[in-house]
């Protein structure tokens, strides 16, 4: 007997049922003390997440996007600066350099990891440096779907060129690389607590993690309009990028489940990998890379196969998604910036980013999936091929 009960793509209800009483009590405490902005829950959360990630500083902010922006503002990134980032990622990664007047330079990704292709990154950095119009200033490495990017290699390249290494860990909170959690890689890591991320609140939220005390102090100032030691001393142009006390209270409660949920996600990924067969390529982590399994994405041989699999899933009432159907350099918002990346010739192609967007497919992934549900999804996928 195959169940036809609904399968959730992300599941926030099963989790909420476990901690609803604690969430209600946490929100009630904030309503009672009334410190809705920068309340004690924000400090408590920052301490807890810094300890979890094994870093010295955590600065709560209003979203993952604002975390990226505050990190780049702290470096003074702006006009004349090149910021290198993958063409295959969520739009927020590329939006921030443009908002700050800097030039996003799109880099291709690897088929096996969906993350930055280091030789391609190096070629583009060297070309920008050689042309001399833009200054290579920063690399934003994205840990797509929860899998860490190749941080030792990104750090080494950034050190050679004097660039800032920023980890967009929005999809990967809790992931580990060579035993060290994200947050401890690169110069700083931007985290998102959007509800469907591996640690999510009930609204918007984010954080910056870093081991650098000077950067952490700048982040605290920038998230509160550039304030100095006293509230009405304005040292620099900042923004309103604070995390609400109510969201911090919710995150404190949810963080009690995090370790167990990360283990459950890894188990779900194994259940899938045991059942998916060629021509479906299940995601695999290189040795030493421990994904947070924020999103579970498989690769199909081509767009026609993806269409067939989508039709089979739809017929079985099973949810799926495509992250992302279009690489960023093809998006109207970024086309002009991409075309202007280099002076001497048009930018080199980004073939893997284009290819992946045509044949990637994301399947249900959350800590509360059962093995039977995973088997049902895998069966529907394999039946279509
Ligand atoms: C979700 C996400 C962001 C943005 O986070 P928000 O909290 O929604 O602003 C940035 N980068 C990546 C890769 C993301 O997945």
CSV table of C-alpha atoms and ligand atoms in Angstrom, one decimal:
chain,number,residue,atom,x,y,z
A,1,UNK,CA,0.0,0.0,0.0
A,2,UNK,CA,1.4,3.3,-1.1
A,3,UNK,CA,0.4,6.3,1.0
A,4,UNK,CA,-1.0,9.3,-0.8
A,5,UNK,CA,-0.9,11.5,2.2
A,6,UNK,CA,0.7,14.9,1.4
A,7,UNK,CA,4.4,15.2,1.6
A,8,UNK,CA,5.7,18.7,2.6
A,9,UNK,CA,8.6,20.2,0.6
A,10,UNK,CA,9.7,22.1,3.7
A,11,UNK,CA,7.9,21.3,7.0
A,12,UNK,CA,7.6,24.0,9.6
A,13,UNK,CA,4.4,22.6,11.2
A,14,UNK,CA,5.9,19.3,12.6
A,15,UNK,CA,8.7,21.3,14.2
A,16,UNK,CA,6.3,23.9,15.6
A,17,UNK,CA,4.3,21.2,17.3
A,18,UNK,CA,7.4,20.1,19.2
A,19,UNK,CA,8.2,23.6,20.6
A,20,UNK,CA,5.0,25.6,20.5
A,21,UNK,CA,4.8,26.0,24.2
A,22,UNK,CA,8.4,27.3,24.4
A,23,UNK,CA,7.8,29.7,21.5
A,24,UNK,CA,4.6,31.1,23.1
A,25,UNK,CA,6.4,31.5,26.4
A,26,UNK,CA,9.4,33.2,24.7
A,27,UNK,CA,7.1,35.7,22.8
A,28,UNK,CA,5.2,36.3,26.0
A,29,UNK,CA,8.4,37.2,27.9
A,30,UNK,CA,9.2,39.8,25.2
A,31,UNK,CA,5.7,41.3,25.4
A,32,UNK,CA,6.1,41.5,29.2
A,33,UNK,CA,9.5,43.2,29.3
A,34,UNK,CA,8.7,45.4,26.2
A,35,UNK,CA,12.3,45.7,24.9
A,36,UNK,CA,11.3,44.8,21.3
A,37,UNK,CA,14.5,46.1,19.8
A,38,UNK,CA,17.9,45.0,21.1
A,39,UNK,CA,16.3,43.1,24.0
A,40,UNK,CA,18.1,40.5,26.1
A,41,UNK,CA,17.0,37.7,23.7
A,42,UNK,CA,19.2,39.2,21.0
A,43,UNK,CA,22.3,39.1,23.3
A,44,UNK,CA,21.4,35.5,24.4
A,45,UNK,CA,21.0,34.3,20.8
A,46,UNK,CA,24.3,35.9,19.7
A,47,UNK,CA,26.1,34.1,22.5
A,48,UNK,CA,24.5,30.8,21.7
A,49,UNK,CA,25.1,30.9,18.0
A,50,UNK,CA,28.7,32.0,18.3
A,51,UNK,CA,29.3,29.1,20.6
A,52,UNK,CA,27.5,26.7,18.3
A,53,UNK,CA,29.5,27.9,15.3
A,54,UNK,CA,32.8,28.0,17.3
A,55,UNK,CA,33.5,31.7,16.5
A,56,UNK,CA,34.1,34.6,18.8
A,57,UNK,CA,31.5,37.0,17.5
A,58,UNK,CA,27.9,36.8,16.3
A,59,UNK,CA,26.0,39.9,15.3
A,60,UNK,CA,22.2,39.5,14.8
A,61,UNK,CA,20.8,41.4,11.9
A,62,UNK,CA,17.5,41.8,10.0
A,63,UNK,CA,18.0,39.3,7.2
A,64,UNK,CA,20.6,37.4,5.3
A,65,UNK,CA,20.6,40.0,2.6
A,66,UNK,CA,21.3,42.7,5.2
A,67,UNK,CA,24.1,40.6,6.6
A,68,UNK,CA,25.8,40.5,3.2
A,69,UNK,CA,25.2,44.3,2.8
A,70,UNK,CA,26.6,45.2,6.3
A,71,UNK,CA,29.6,42.9,5.7
A,72,UNK,CA,30.4,44.7,2.4
A,73,UNK,CA,29.8,48.2,3.8
A,74,UNK,CA,32.2,47.4,6.6
A,75,UNK,CA,34.9,46.8,4.0
A,76,UNK,CA,34.0,50.1,2.2
A,77,UNK,CA,33.1,48.2,-0.9
A,78,UNK,CA,31.7,50.5,-3.6
A,79,UNK,CA,32.3,52.0,-7.0
A,80,UNK,CA,35.4,50.8,-8.7
A,81,UNK,CA,35.4,47.5,-6.8
A,82,UNK,CA,34.9,44.0,-8.3
A,83,UNK,CA,33.1,41.5,-6.2
A,84,UNK,CA,33.4,37.9,-7.5
A,85,UNK,CA,30.5,35.5,-7.0
A,86,UNK,CA,28.8,32.5,-8.5
A,87,UNK,CA,26.4,32.9,-11.4
A,88,UNK,CA,24.4,30.0,-10.0
A,89,UNK,CA,23.0,31.3,-6.7
A,90,UNK,CA,20.1,33.2,-5.3
A,91,UNK,CA,19.7,36.8,-6.4
A,92,UNK,CA,20.5,38.3,-3.0
A,93,UNK,CA,24.2,37.4,-3.4
A,94,UNK,CA,24.6,39.5,-6.5
A,95,UNK,CA,22.2,42.3,-5.6
A,96,UNK,CA,24.2,43.6,-2.7
A,97,UNK,CA,27.4,44.7,-4.6
A,98,UNK,CA,25.2,46.4,-7.2
A,99,UNK,CA,23.2,48.3,-4.5
A,100,UNK,CA,26.6,49.5,-3.1
A,101,UNK,CA,27.8,50.6,-6.6
A,102,UNK,CA,30.3,47.8,-6.9
A,103,UNK,CA,30.6,45.5,-9.9
A,104,UNK,CA,29.5,41.9,-9.5
A,105,UNK,CA,31.7,39.6,-11.6
A,106,UNK,CA,30.0,36.3,-12.2
A,107,UNK,CA,32.0,33.1,-11.9
A,108,UNK,CA,31.1,29.6,-13.1
A,109,UNK,CA,30.4,26.7,-10.7
A,110,UNK,CA,31.4,23.0,-10.6
A,111,UNK,CA,29.0,20.2,-11.6
A,112,UNK,CA,29.9,18.0,-8.7
A,113,UNK,CA,29.4,20.5,-5.9
A,114,UNK,CA,27.3,23.3,-7.5
A,115,UNK,CA,29.8,25.7,-5.9
A,116,UNK,CA,32.5,28.1,-7.1
A,117,UNK,CA,34.8,26.7,-9.8
A,118,UNK,CA,38.2,27.8,-8.4
A,119,UNK,CA,40.2,27.8,-11.7
A,120,UNK,CA,37.5,29.9,-13.3
A,121,UNK,CA,37.5,32.2,-10.3
A,122,UNK,CA,41.2,32.6,-10.5
A,123,UNK,CA,41.2,33.4,-14.2
A,124,UNK,CA,38.5,36.1,-13.8
A,125,UNK,CA,40.3,37.7,-10.8
A,126,UNK,CA,43.6,37.8,-12.7
A,127,UNK,CA,41.9,39.3,-15.8
A,128,UNK,CA,40.3,42.1,-13.7
A,129,UNK,CA,43.6,42.8,-12.0
A,130,UNK,CA,45.4,42.9,-15.4
A,131,UNK,CA,42.9,45.2,-17.0
A,132,UNK,CA,43.2,47.6,-14.1
A,133,UNK,CA,39.8,49.5,-14.3
A,134,UNK,CA,38.2,47.6,-11.4
A,135,UNK,CA,40.0,46.6,-8.2
A,136,UNK,CA,39.5,42.9,-7.2
A,137,UNK,CA,38.1,43.5,-3.7
A,138,UNK,CA,36.0,40.5,-2.5
A,139,UNK,CA,34.9,37.0,-3.2
A,140,UNK,CA,31.5,35.9,-2.0
A,141,UNK,CA,31.5,32.1,-1.8
A,142,UNK,CA,28.0,30.5,-1.5
A,143,UNK,CA,27.5,27.2,0.2
A,144,UNK,CA,24.8,26.2,-2.2
A,145,UNK,CA,22.0,23.9,-0.9
A,146,UNK,CA,24.0,23.6,2.4
A,147,UNK,CA,27.3,22.2,1.0
A,148,UNK,CA,30.4,24.2,2.0
A,149,UNK,CA,32.3,25.8,-0.8
A,150,UNK,CA,36.0,25.1,-1.1
A,151,UNK,CA,37.0,27.5,1.7
A,152,UNK,CA,40.7,26.6,2.0
A,153,UNK,CA,41.2,27.4,-1.7
A,154,UNK,CA,39.0,30.5,-1.6
A,155,UNK,CA,40.9,31.8,1.5
A,156,UNK,CA,44.3,31.2,-0.2
A,157,UNK,CA,43.2,33.0,-3.4
A,158,UNK,CA,41.9,36.0,-1.4
A,159,UNK,CA,45.1,36.1,0.6
A,160,UNK,CA,47.2,36.2,-2.6
A,161,UNK,CA,45.1,39.1,-4.0
A,162,UNK,CA,44.4,41.0,-0.8
A,163,UNK,CA,40.6,40.4,-1.2
A,164,UNK,CA,37.9,40.0,1.4
A,165,UNK,CA,36.5,36.5,1.7
A,166,UNK,CA,32.8,36.5,2.5
A,167,UNK,CA,30.8,33.4,3.1
A,168,UNK,CA,27.2,33.5,2.0
A,169,UNK,CA,26.2,30.7,4.3
A,170,UNK,CA,22.4,31.5,4.0
A,171,UNK,CA,21.6,27.9,3.0
A,172,UNK,CA,24.1,26.2,5.1
A,173,UNK,CA,23.9,27.2,8.8
A,174,UNK,CA,25.3,24.2,10.8
A,175,UNK,CA,27.4,22.8,7.9
A,176,UNK,CA,31.0,21.7,8.7
A,177,UNK,CA,34.2,21.7,6.6
A,178,UNK,CA,37.2,19.6,7.9
A,179,UNK,CA,35.5,19.5,11.3
A,180,UNK,CA,35.0,23.3,11.6
A,181,UNK,CA,31.6,24.8,11.2
A,182,UNK,CA,30.8,27.5,8.7
A,183,UNK,CA,31.3,30.9,10.4
A,184,UNK,CA,34.9,30.0,11.0
A,185,UNK,CA,35.8,30.1,7.3
A,186,UNK,CA,36.5,33.2,5.3
A,187,UNK,CA,36.7,36.6,7.0
A,188,UNK,CA,33.1,36.6,7.9
A,189,UNK,CA,29.9,34.6,7.2
A,190,UNK,CA,26.4,35.9,6.4
A,191,UNK,CA,23.6,33.7,7.7
A,192,UNK,CA,19.9,33.9,7.0
A,193,UNK,CA,17.1,32.9,9.3
A,194,UNK,CA,14.4,33.1,6.7
A,195,UNK,CA,11.7,30.6,7.8
A,196,UNK,CA,12.7,27.7,5.5
A,197,UNK,CA,16.5,27.8,6.1
A,198,UNK,CA,18.1,25.2,8.4
A,199,UNK,CA,17.6,27.6,11.3
A,200,UNK,CA,14.7,29.8,10.6
A,201,UNK,CA,12.6,32.3,12.5
A,202,UNK,CA,8.9,33.3,11.9
A,203,UNK,CA,9.8,36.4,9.9
A,204,UNK,CA,13.0,37.8,8.6
A,205,UNK,CA,16.3,37.5,10.4
A,206,UNK,CA,20.0,37.0,9.9
A,207,UNK,CA,23.4,37.1,11.5
A,208,UNK,CA,27.1,37.8,10.8
A,209,UNK,CA,29.7,35.4,12.3
A,210,UNK,CA,33.3,36.3,12.5
A,211,UNK,CA,36.5,35.8,14.6
A,212,UNK,CA,37.6,39.3,13.9
A,213,UNK,CA,36.8,41.7,16.8
A,214,UNK,CA,37.2,44.9,14.7
A,215,UNK,CA,34.8,43.6,12.0
A,216,UNK,CA,32.3,42.6,14.6
A,217,UNK,CA,32.4,46.1,16.2
A,218,UNK,CA,31.8,47.6,12.8
A,219,UNK,CA,28.9,45.3,12.1
A,220,UNK,CA,27.3,46.3,15.4
A,221,UNK,CA,27.7,50.0,14.5
A,222,UNK,CA,26.4,49.6,10.9
A,223,UNK,CA,23.3,47.6,11.9
A,224,UNK,CA,22.3,50.6,14.0
A,225,UNK,CA,22.8,53.5,11.6
A,226,UNK,CA,26.5,53.7,12.2
A,227,UNK,CA,26.2,54.7,15.8
A,228,UNK,CA,29.2,55.2,18.1
A,229,UNK,CA,29.6,54.6,21.8
A,230,UNK,CA,26.6,56.7,22.5
A,231,UNK,CA,23.3,56.4,20.7
A,232,UNK,CA,23.3,59.9,19.2
A,233,UNK,CA,26.9,59.8,17.9
A,234,UNK,CA,26.8,58.8,14.2
A,235,UNK,CA,30.3,57.7,13.1
A,236,UNK,CA,29.5,56.4,9.6
A,237,UNK,CA,26.7,55.8,7.1
A,238,UNK,CA,24.9,52.7,8.3
A,239,UNK,CA,21.4,51.3,8.0
A,240,UNK,CA,18.5,49.9,10.1
A,241,UNK,CA,19.6,46.3,10.1
A,242,UNK,CA,18.6,45.0,13.6
A,243,UNK,CA,17.2,41.7,14.6
A,244,UNK,CA,13.9,41.9,16.5
A,245,UNK,CA,13.7,40.6,20.1
A,246,UNK,CA,10.7,38.4,19.2
A,247,UNK,CA,12.5,36.7,16.3
A,248,UNK,CA,15.5,36.2,18.6
A,249,UNK,CA,13.2,34.5,21.2
A,250,UNK,CA,11.8,32.2,18.5
A,251,UNK,CA,15.4,31.4,17.3
A,252,UNK,CA,16.5,30.6,20.9
A,253,UNK,CA,13.7,28.1,21.2
A,254,UNK,CA,14.3,26.6,17.7
A,255,UNK,CA,18.0,26.3,18.2
A,256,UNK,CA,17.4,23.7,20.9
A,257,UNK,CA,16.3,21.4,18.0
A,258,UNK,CA,19.1,22.3,15.6
A,259,UNK,CA,21.7,19.5,16.2
A,260,UNK,CA,19.0,16.8,16.0
A,261,UNK,CA,17.5,18.4,12.9
A,262,UNK,CA,20.9,18.5,11.1
A,263,UNK,CA,21.4,14.8,11.9
A,264,UNK,CA,17.8,14.0,10.6
A,265,UNK,CA,18.5,16.0,7.4
A,266,UNK,CA,21.7,13.9,6.8
A,267,UNK,CA,19.7,10.7,7.3
A,268,UNK,CA,17.1,11.9,4.7
A,269,UNK,CA,19.9,12.6,2.3
A,270,UNK,CA,21.2,9.0,2.8
A,271,UNK,CA,17.7,7.5,2.3
A,272,UNK,CA,17.6,9.4,-1.1
A,273,UNK,CA,21.1,8.4,-2.1
A,274,UNK,CA,20.3,4.7,-1.4
A,275,UNK,CA,17.4,4.8,-3.8
A,276,UNK,CA,18.3,7.2,-6.6
A,277,UNK,CA,20.3,5.6,-9.5
A,278,UNK,CA,21.8,6.8,-12.7
A,279,UNK,CA,20.9,8.7,-14.8
A,280,UNK,CA,19.8,10.6,-11.7
A,281,UNK,CA,22.9,12.1,-10.0
A,282,UNK,CA,22.3,12.4,-6.3
A,283,UNK,CA,24.4,15.1,-4.5
A,284,UNK,CA,27.6,13.9,-2.9
A,285,UNK,CA,29.9,15.7,-0.5
A,286,UNK,CA,33.6,15.5,-1.1
A,287,UNK,CA,35.6,14.0,1.9
A,288,UNK,CA,35.7,16.5,4.8
A,289,UNK,CA,32.6,18.4,3.6
A,290,UNK,CA,29.5,18.0,5.7
A,291,UNK,CA,26.4,19.5,4.2
A,292,UNK,CA,23.7,21.1,6.3
A,293,UNK,CA,21.3,19.7,3.6
A,294,UNK,CA,19.2,22.9,3.4
A,295,UNK,CA,17.9,21.9,0.0
A,296,UNK,CA,18.2,18.5,-1.7
A,297,UNK,CA,19.0,18.9,-5.4
A,298,UNK,CA,19.5,16.2,-7.9
A,299,UNK,CA,20.8,16.5,-11.5
A,300,UNK,CA,19.0,15.0,-14.4
A,301,UNK,CA,20.6,14.2,-17.8
A,302,UNK,CA,18.8,17.0,-19.6
A,303,UNK,CA,15.8,19.4,-19.6
A,304,UNK,CA,13.5,16.8,-21.2
A,305,UNK,CA,14.2,14.3,-18.4
A,306,UNK,CA,13.5,17.1,-15.9
A,307,UNK,CA,10.2,17.8,-17.5
A,308,UNK,CA,9.3,14.1,-17.3
A,309,UNK,CA,10.3,13.8,-13.7
A,310,UNK,CA,8.3,16.9,-12.8
A,311,UNK,CA,5.2,15.5,-14.6
A,312,UNK,CA,5.6,12.2,-12.6
A,313,UNK,CA,5.9,14.0,-9.3
A,314,UNK,CA,3.0,16.2,-10.1
A,315,UNK,CA,0.8,13.2,-11.0
A,316,UNK,CA,1.7,11.7,-7.7
A,317,UNK,CA,0.8,14.9,-5.8
A,318,UNK,CA,4.5,15.3,-4.7
A,319,UNK,CA,6.1,18.8,-4.3
A,320,UNK,CA,9.4,19.9,-6.0
A,321,UNK,CA,11.1,23.1,-6.9
A,322,UNK,CA,13.8,24.4,-9.3
A,323,UNK,CA,16.6,26.4,-7.6
A,324,UNK,CA,17.4,28.2,-9.9
A,325,UNK,CA,15.9,28.0,-13.4
A,326,UNK,CA,18.0,30.9,-14.7
A,327,UNK,CA,21.6,31.8,-14.0
A,328,UNK,CA,22.0,35.3,-12.7
A,329,UNK,CA,23.9,36.6,-15.7
A,330,UNK,CA,20.8,35.9,-17.8
A,331,UNK,CA,18.5,37.9,-15.4
A,332,UNK,CA,17.4,41.3,-16.7
A,333,UNK,CA,18.6,42.9,-13.5
A,334,UNK,CA,22.2,41.7,-14.0
A,335,UNK,CA,22.7,41.4,-17.8
A,336,UNK,CA,24.2,44.9,-18.2
A,337,UNK,CA,26.5,44.5,-15.3
A,338,UNK,CA,27.7,41.2,-16.5
A,339,UNK,CA,28.4,42.5,-20.1
A,340,UNK,CA,30.5,45.3,-18.5
A,341,UNK,CA,32.6,43.0,-16.3
A,342,UNK,CA,35.7,43.2,-18.5
A,343,UNK,CA,37.2,45.9,-20.8
A,344,UNK,CA,39.2,44.0,-23.4
A,345,UNK,CA,36.6,41.5,-24.6
A,346,UNK,CA,33.2,40.1,-23.7
A,347,UNK,CA,33.1,38.0,-20.5
A,348,UNK,CA,34.0,34.3,-21.0
A,349,UNK,CA,30.9,32.0,-21.0
A,350,UNK,CA,29.5,30.4,-17.9
A,351,UNK,CA,28.5,27.0,-19.4
A,352,UNK,CA,28.1,25.0,-16.2
A,353,UNK,CA,25.8,27.6,-14.6
A,354,UNK,CA,23.6,27.5,-17.7
A,355,UNK,CA,23.7,23.8,-17.9
A,356,UNK,CA,22.8,23.2,-14.3
A,357,UNK,CA,19.9,25.6,-14.4
A,358,UNK,CA,18.4,23.5,-17.2
A,359,UNK,CA,18.5,20.2,-15.4
A,360,UNK,CA,18.6,20.6,-11.6
A,361,UNK,CA,15.6,19.6,-9.6
A,362,UNK,CA,15.0,20.0,-5.8
A,363,UNK,CA,13.1,17.3,-3.9
A,364,UNK,CA,11.4,17.5,-0.5
A,365,UNK,CA,14.0,18.0,2.3
A,366,UNK,CA,13.3,18.6,6.0
A,367,UNK,CA,14.1,16.8,9.2
A,368,UNK,CA,10.6,15.3,9.7
A,369,UNK,CA,10.4,13.3,6.5
A,370,UNK,CA,10.0,9.5,7.0
A,371,UNK,CA,11.9,6.9,5.1
A,372,UNK,CA,8.6,5.8,3.5
A,373,UNK,CA,8.0,9.3,2.2
A,374,UNK,CA,11.5,9.5,0.8
A,375,UNK,CA,11.0,6.1,-0.9
A,376,UNK,CA,7.8,7.3,-2.5
A,377,UNK,CA,9.5,10.4,-3.9
A,378,UNK,CA,12.5,8.4,-5.1
A,379,UNK,CA,10.2,5.9,-6.8
A,380,UNK,CA,8.3,8.6,-8.6
A,381,UNK,CA,11.6,10.1,-9.8
A,382,UNK,CA,13.0,6.8,-11.1
A,383,UNK,CA,9.7,5.8,-12.7
A,384,UNK,CA,9.8,8.7,-15.0
A,385,UNK,CA,13.2,7.8,-16.6
B,1,LIG,C1,18.1,33.0,1.4
B,1,LIG,C2,19.4,33.5,0.8
B,1,LIG,C3,19.9,34.8,1.0
B,1,LIG,C4,19.1,35.9,1.6
B,1,LIG,O1,18.6,35.7,2.8
B,1,LIG,P1,17.4,36.6,3.3
B,1,LIG,O2,17.3,36.3,4.8
B,1,LIG,O3,16.1,36.0,2.6
B,1,LIG,O4,17.6,38.0,3.0
B,1,LIG,C5,21.1,35.1,0.5
B,1,LIG,N1,21.9,34.2,-0.2
B,1,LIG,C6,21.4,32.9,-0.4
B,1,LIG,C7,22.3,32.0,-1.1
B,1,LIG,C8,20.2,32.5,0.1
B,1,LIG,O5,19.7,31.3,-0.1
